[in-house]
mmCIF file of C-alpha atoms and ligand atoms in Angstrom:
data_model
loop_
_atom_site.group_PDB
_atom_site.id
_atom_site.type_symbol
_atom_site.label_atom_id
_atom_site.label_comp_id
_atom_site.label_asym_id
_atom_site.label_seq_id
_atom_site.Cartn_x
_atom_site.Cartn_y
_atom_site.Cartn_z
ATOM 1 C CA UNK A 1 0.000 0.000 0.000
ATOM 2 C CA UNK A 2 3.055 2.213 0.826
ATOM 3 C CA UNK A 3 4.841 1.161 -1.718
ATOM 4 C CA UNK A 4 1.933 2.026 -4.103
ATOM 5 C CA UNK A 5 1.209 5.563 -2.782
ATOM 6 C CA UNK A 6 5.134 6.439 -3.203
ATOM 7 C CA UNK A 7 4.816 4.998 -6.914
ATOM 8 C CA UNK A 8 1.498 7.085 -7.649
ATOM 9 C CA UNK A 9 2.858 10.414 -6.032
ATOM 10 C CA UNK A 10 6.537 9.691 -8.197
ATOM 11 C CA UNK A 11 4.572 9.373 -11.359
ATOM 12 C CA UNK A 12 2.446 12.531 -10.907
ATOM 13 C CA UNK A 13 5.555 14.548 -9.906
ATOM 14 C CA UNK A 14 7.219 12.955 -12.773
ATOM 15 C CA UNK A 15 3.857 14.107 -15.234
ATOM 16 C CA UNK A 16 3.745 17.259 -13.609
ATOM 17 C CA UNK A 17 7.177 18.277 -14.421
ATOM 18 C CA UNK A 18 6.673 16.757 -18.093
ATOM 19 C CA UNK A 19 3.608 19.500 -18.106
ATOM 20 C CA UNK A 20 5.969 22.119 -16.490
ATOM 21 C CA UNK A 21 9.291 22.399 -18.538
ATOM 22 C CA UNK A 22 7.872 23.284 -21.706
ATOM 23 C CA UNK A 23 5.862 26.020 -20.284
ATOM 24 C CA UNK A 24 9.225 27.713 -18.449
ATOM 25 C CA UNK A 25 11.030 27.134 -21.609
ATOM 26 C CA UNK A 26 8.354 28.620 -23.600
ATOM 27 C CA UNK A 27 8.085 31.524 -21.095
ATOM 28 C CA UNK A 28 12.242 32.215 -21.334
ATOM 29 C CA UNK A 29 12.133 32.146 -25.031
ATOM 30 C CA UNK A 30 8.921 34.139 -25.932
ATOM 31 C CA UNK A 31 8.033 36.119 -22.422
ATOM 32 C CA UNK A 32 9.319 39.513 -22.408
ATOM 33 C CA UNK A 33 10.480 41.507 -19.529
ATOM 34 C CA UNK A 34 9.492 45.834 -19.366
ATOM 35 C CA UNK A 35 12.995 47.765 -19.579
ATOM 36 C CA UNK A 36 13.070 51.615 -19.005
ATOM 37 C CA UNK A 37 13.664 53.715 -21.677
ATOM 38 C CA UNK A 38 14.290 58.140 -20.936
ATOM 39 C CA UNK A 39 14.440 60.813 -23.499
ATOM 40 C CA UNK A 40 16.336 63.332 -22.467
ATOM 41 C CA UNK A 41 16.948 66.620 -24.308
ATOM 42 C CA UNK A 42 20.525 68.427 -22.886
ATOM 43 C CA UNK A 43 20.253 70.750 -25.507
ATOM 44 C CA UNK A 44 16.378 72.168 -24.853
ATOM 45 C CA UNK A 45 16.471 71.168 -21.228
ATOM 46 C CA UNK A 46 13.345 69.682 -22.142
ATOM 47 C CA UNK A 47 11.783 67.966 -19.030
ATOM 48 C CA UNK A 48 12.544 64.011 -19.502
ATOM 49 C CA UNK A 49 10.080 61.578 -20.681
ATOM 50 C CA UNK A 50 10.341 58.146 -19.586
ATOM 51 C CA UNK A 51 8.514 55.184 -20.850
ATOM 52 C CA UNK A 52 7.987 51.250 -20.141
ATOM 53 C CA UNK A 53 8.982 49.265 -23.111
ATOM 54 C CA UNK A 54 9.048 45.641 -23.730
ATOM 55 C CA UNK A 55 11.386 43.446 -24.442
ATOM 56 C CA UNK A 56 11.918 39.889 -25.772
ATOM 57 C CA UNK A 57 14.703 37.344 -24.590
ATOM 58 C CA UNK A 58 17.832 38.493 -25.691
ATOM 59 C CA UNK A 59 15.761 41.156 -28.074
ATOM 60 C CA UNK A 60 17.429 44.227 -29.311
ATOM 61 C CA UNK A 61 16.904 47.602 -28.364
ATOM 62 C CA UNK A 62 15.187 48.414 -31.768
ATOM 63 C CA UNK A 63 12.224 45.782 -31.395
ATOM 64 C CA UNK A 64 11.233 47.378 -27.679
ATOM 65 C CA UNK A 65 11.569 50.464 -29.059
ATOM 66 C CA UNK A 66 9.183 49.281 -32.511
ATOM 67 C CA UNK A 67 6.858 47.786 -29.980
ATOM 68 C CA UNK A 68 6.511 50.918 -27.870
ATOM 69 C CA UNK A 69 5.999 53.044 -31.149
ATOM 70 C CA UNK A 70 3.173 50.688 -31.931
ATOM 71 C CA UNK A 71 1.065 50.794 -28.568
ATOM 72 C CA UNK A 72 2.175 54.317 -26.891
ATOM 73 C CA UNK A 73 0.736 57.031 -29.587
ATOM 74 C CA UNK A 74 3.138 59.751 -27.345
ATOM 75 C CA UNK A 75 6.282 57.832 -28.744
ATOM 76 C CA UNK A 76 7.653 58.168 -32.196
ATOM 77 C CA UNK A 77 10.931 58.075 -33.758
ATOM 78 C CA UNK A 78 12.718 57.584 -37.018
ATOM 79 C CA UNK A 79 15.952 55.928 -37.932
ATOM 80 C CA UNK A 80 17.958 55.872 -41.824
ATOM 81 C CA UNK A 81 19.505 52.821 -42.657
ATOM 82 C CA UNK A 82 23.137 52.618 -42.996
ATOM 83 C CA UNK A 83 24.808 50.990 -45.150
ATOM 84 C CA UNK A 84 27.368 49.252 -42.919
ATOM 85 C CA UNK A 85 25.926 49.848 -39.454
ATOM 86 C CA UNK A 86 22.262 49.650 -40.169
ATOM 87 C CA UNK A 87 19.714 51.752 -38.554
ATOM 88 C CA UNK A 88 20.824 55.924 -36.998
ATOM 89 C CA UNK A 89 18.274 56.909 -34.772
ATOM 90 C CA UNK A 90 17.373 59.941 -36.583
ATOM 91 C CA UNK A 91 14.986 61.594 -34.562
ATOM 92 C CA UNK A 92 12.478 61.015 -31.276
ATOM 93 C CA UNK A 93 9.454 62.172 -30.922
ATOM 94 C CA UNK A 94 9.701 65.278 -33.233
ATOM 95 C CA UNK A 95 13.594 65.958 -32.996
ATOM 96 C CA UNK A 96 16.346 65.422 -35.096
ATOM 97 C CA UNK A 97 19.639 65.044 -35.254
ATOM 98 C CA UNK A 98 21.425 67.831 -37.817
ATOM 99 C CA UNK A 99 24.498 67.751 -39.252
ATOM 100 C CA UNK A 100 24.651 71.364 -39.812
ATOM 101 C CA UNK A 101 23.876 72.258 -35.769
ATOM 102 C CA UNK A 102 26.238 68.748 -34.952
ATOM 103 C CA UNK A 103 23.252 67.698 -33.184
ATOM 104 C CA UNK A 104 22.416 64.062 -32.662
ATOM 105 C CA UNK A 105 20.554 61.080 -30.357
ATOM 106 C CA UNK A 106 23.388 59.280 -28.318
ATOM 107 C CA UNK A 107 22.278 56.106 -27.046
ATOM 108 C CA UNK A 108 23.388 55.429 -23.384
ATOM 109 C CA UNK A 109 22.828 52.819 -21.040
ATOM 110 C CA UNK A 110 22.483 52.815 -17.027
ATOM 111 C CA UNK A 111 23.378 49.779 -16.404
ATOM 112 C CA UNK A 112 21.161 47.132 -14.073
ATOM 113 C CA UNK A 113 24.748 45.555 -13.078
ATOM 114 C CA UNK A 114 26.098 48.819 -10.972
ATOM 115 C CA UNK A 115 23.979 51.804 -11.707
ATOM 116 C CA UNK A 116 26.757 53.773 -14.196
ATOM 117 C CA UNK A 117 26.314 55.183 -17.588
ATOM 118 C CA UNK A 118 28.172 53.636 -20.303
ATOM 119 C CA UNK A 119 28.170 54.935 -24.094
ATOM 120 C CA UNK A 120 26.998 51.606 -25.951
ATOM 121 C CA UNK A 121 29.910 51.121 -29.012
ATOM 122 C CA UNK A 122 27.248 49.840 -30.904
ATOM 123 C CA UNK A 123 23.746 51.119 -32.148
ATOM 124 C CA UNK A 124 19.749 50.423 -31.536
ATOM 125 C CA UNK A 125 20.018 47.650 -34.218
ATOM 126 C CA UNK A 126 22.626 45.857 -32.336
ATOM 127 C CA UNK A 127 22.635 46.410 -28.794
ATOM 128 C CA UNK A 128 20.411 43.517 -26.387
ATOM 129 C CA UNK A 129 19.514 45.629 -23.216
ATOM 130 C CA UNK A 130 20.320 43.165 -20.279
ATOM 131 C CA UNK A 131 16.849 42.996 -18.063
ATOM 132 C CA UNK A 132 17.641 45.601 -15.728
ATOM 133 C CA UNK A 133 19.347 48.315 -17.978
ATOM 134 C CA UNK A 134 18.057 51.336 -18.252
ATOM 135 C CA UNK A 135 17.961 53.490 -21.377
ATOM 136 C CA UNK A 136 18.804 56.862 -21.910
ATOM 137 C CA UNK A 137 18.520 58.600 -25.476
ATOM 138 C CA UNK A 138 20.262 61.635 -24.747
ATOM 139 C CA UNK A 139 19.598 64.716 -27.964
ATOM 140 C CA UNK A 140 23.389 65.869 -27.735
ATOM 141 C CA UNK A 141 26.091 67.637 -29.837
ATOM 142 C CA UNK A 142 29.263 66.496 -31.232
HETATM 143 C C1 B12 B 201 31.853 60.605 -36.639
HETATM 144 C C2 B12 B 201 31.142 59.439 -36.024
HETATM 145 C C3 B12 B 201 29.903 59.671 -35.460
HETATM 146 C C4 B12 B 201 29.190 61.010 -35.552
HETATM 147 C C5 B12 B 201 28.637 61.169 -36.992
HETATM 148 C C6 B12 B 201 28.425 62.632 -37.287
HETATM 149 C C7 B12 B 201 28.426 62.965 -38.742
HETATM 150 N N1 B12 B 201 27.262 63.196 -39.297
HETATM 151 O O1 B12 B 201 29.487 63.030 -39.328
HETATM 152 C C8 B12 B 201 28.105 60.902 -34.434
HETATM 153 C C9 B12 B 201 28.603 61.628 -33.191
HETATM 154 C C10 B12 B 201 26.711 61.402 -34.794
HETATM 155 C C11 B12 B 201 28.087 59.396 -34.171
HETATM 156 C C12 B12 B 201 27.119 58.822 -33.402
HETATM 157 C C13 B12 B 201 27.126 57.495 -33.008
HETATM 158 N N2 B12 B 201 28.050 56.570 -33.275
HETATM 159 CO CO1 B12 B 201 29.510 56.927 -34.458
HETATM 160 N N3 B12 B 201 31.113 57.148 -35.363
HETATM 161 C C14 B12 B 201 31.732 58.161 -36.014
HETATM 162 C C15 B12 B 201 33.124 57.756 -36.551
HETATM 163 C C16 B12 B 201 34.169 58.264 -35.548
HETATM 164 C C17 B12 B 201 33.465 58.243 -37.951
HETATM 165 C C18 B12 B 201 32.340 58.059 -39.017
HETATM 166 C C19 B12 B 201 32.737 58.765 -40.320
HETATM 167 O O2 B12 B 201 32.699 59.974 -40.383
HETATM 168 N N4 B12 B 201 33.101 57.999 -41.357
HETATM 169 C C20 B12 B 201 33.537 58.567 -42.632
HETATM 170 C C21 B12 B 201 32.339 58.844 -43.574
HETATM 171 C C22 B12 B 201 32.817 59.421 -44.935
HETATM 172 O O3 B12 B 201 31.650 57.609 -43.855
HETATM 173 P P1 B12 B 201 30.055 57.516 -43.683
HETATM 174 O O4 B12 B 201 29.615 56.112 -43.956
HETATM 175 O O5 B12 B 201 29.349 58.583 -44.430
HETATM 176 O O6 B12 B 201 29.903 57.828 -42.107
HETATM 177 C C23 B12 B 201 28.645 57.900 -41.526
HETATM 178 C C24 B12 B 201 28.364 56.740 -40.606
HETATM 179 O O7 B12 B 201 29.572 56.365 -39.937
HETATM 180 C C25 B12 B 201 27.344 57.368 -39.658
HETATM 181 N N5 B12 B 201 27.434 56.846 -38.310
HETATM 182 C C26 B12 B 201 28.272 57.280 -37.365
HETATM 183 N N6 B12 B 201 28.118 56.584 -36.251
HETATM 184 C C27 B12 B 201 27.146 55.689 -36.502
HETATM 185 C C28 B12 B 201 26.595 54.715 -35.672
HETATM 186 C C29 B12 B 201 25.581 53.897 -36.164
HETATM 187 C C30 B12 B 201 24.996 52.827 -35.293
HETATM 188 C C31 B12 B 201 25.099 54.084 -37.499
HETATM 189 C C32 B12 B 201 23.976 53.235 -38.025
HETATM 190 C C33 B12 B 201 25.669 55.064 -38.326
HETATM 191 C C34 B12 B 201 26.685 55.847 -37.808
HETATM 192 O O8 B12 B 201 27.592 58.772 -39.615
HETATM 193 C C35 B12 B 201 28.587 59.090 -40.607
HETATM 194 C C36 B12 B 201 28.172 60.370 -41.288
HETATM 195 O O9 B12 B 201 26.883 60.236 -41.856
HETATM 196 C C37 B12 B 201 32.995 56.198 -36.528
HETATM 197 C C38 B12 B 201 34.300 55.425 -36.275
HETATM 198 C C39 B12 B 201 35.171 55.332 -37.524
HETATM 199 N N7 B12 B 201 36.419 55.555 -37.360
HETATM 200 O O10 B12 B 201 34.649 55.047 -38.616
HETATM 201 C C40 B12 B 201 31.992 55.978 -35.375
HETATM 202 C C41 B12 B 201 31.111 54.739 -35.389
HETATM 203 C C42 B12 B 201 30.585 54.495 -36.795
HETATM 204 N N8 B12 B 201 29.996 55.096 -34.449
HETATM 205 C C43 B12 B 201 29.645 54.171 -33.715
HETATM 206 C C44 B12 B 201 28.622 54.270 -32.710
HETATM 207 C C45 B12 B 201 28.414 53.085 -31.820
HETATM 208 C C46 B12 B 201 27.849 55.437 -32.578
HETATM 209 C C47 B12 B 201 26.674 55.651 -31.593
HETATM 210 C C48 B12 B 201 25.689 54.487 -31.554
HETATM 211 C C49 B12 B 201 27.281 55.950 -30.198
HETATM 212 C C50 B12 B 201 26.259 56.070 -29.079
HETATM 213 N N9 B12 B 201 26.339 55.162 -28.131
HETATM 214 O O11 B12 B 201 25.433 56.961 -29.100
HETATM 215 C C51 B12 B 201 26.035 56.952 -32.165
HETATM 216 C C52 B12 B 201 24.802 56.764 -33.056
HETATM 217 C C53 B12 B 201 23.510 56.853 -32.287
HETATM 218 C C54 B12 B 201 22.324 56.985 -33.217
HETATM 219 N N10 B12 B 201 21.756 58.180 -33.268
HETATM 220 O O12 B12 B 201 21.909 56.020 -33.833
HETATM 221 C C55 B12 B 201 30.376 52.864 -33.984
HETATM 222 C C56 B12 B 201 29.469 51.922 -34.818
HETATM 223 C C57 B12 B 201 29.744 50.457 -34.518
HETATM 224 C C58 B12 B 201 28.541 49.590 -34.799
HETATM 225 N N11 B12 B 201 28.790 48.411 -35.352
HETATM 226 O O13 B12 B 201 27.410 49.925 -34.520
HETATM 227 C C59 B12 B 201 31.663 53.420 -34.699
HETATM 228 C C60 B12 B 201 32.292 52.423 -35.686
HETATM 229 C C61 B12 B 201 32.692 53.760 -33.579
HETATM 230 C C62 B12 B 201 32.901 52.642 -32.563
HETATM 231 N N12 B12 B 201 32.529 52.880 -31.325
HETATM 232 O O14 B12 B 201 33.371 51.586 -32.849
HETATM 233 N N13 B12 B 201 29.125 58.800 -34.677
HETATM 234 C C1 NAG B 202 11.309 51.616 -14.061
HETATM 235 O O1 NAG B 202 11.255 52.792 -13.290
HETATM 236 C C2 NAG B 202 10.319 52.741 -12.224
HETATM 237 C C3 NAG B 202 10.265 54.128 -11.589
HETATM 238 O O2 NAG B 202 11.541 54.592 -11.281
HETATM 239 C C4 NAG B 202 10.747 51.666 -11.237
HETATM 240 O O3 NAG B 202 9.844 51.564 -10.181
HETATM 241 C C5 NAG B 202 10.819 50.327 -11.966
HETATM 242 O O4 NAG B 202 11.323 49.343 -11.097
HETATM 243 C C6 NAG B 202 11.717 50.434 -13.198
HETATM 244 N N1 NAG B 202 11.604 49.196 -13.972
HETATM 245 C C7 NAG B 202 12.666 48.525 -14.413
HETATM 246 C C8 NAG B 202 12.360 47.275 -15.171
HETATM 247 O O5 NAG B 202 13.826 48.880 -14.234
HETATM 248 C C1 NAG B 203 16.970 63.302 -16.738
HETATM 249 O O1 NAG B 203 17.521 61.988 -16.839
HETATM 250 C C2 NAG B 203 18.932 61.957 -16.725
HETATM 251 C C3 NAG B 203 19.358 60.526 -16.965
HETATM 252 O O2 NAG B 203 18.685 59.608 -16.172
HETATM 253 C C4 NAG B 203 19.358 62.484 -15.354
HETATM 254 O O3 NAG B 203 20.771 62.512 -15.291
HETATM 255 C C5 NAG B 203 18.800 63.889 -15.162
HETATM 256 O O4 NAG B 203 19.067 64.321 -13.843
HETATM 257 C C6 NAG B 203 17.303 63.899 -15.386
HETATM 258 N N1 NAG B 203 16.825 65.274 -15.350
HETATM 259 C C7 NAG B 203 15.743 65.613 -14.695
HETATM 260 C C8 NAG B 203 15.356 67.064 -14.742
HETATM 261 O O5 NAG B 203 15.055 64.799 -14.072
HETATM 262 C C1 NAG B 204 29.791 48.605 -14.604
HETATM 263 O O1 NAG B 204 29.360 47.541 -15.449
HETATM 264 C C2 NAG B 204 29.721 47.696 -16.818
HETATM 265 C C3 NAG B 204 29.140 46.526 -17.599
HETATM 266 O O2 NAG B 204 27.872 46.158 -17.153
HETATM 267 C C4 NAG B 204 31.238 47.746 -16.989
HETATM 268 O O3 NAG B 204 31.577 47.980 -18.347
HETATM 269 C C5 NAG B 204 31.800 48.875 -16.116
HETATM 270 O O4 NAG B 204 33.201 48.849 -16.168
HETATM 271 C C6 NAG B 204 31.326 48.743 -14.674
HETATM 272 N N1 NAG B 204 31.739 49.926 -13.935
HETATM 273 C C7 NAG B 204 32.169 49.883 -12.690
HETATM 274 C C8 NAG B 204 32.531 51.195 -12.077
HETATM 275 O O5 NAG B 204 32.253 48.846 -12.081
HETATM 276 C C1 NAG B 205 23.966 64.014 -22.335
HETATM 277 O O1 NAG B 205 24.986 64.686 -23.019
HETATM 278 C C2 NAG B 205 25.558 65.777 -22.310
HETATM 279 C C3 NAG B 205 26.534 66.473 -23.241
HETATM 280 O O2 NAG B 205 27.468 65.564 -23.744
HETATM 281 C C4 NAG B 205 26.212 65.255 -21.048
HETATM 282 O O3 NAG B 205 26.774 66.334 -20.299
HETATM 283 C C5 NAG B 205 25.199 64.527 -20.208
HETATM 284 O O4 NAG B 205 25.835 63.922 -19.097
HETATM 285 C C6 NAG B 205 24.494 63.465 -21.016
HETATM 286 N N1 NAG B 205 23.342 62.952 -20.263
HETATM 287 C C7 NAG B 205 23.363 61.886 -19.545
HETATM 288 C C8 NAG B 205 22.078 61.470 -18.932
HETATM 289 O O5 NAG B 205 24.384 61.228 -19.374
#
């Protein structure tokens, strides 16, 4: 009888973690975790604007950004494609980068690791926030 109780409970652990791994895989593959995104304007000194985007699994920082276009009608940007680096974040919300003024959107990153700012050596196309980074696009000169 004991013997049969242990066997019953070992199979139904055994079928319940059958049921459960797909669903955590599934959830780590296609779940997406919210990731902090600020505008900030150091040329207007423009109050900041920050926003809750989503992101995918080891998404990059262009897909949140997409997303958030899509289903928050206060953000909009615009990006030209590069030849050999792909997409130049062009403008946010209404402003743009010029050439003539040697104004431009630098992408930054707080980091989730230990709070500092680094200056991401890549662009939105490439760089995969990590879940606790924070974004900053800061409107800048150069
Ligand atoms: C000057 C320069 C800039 C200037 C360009 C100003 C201008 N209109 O001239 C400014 C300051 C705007 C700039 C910005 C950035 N840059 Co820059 N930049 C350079 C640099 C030093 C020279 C480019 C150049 O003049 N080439 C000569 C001309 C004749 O060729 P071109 O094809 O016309 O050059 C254009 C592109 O390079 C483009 N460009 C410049 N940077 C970037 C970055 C990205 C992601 C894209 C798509 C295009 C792009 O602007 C140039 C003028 O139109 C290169 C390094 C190098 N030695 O090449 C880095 C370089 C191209 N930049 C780089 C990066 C990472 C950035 C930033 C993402 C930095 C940041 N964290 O904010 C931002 C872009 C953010 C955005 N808005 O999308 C990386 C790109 C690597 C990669 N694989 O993504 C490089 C290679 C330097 C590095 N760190 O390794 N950049
Ligand atoms: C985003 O910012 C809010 C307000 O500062 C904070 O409570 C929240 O934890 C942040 N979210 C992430 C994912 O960092
Ligand atoms: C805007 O955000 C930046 C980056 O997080 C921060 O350094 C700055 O103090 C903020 N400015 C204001 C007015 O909140
Ligand atoms: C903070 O972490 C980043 C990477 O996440 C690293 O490049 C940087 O050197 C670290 N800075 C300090 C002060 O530890
Ligand atoms: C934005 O750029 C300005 C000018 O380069 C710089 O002083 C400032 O620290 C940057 N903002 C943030 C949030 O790092």
């Amino acid at each position: 009888m004991m013997l049969y109780l242990l066997k019953v409970l070992e199979l139904s652990t055994v079928f319940s973690l059958l049921l459960l791994v797909p669903g955590i895989l599934t959830e780590k593959e296609h779940g997406s975790n919210p990731i902090n995104l600020t505008i900030v304007n150091s040329i207007s000194n423009a109050p900041n604007e920050t926003y809750s985007a989503d992101i995918v699994f080891r998404g990059i920082l262009l897909g949140a950004m997409r997303r958030l276009q899509q289903t928050n009608a206060d953000f909009k940007f615009t990006c030209t494609e590069n030849f050999n680096y792909g997409p130049f974040l062009e403008s946010v919300n209404g402003v743009a980068g010029n050439n003539a003024e040697h104004t431009y959107w630098e992408l930054l990153v707080q980091t989730g690791k230990n709070g500092s700012v680094i200056r991401p050596d890549v662009g939105i196309g490439c760089y995969i926030p990590e879940p606790n980074d924070h974004i900053i696009l800061n409107f800048t000169k150069w």
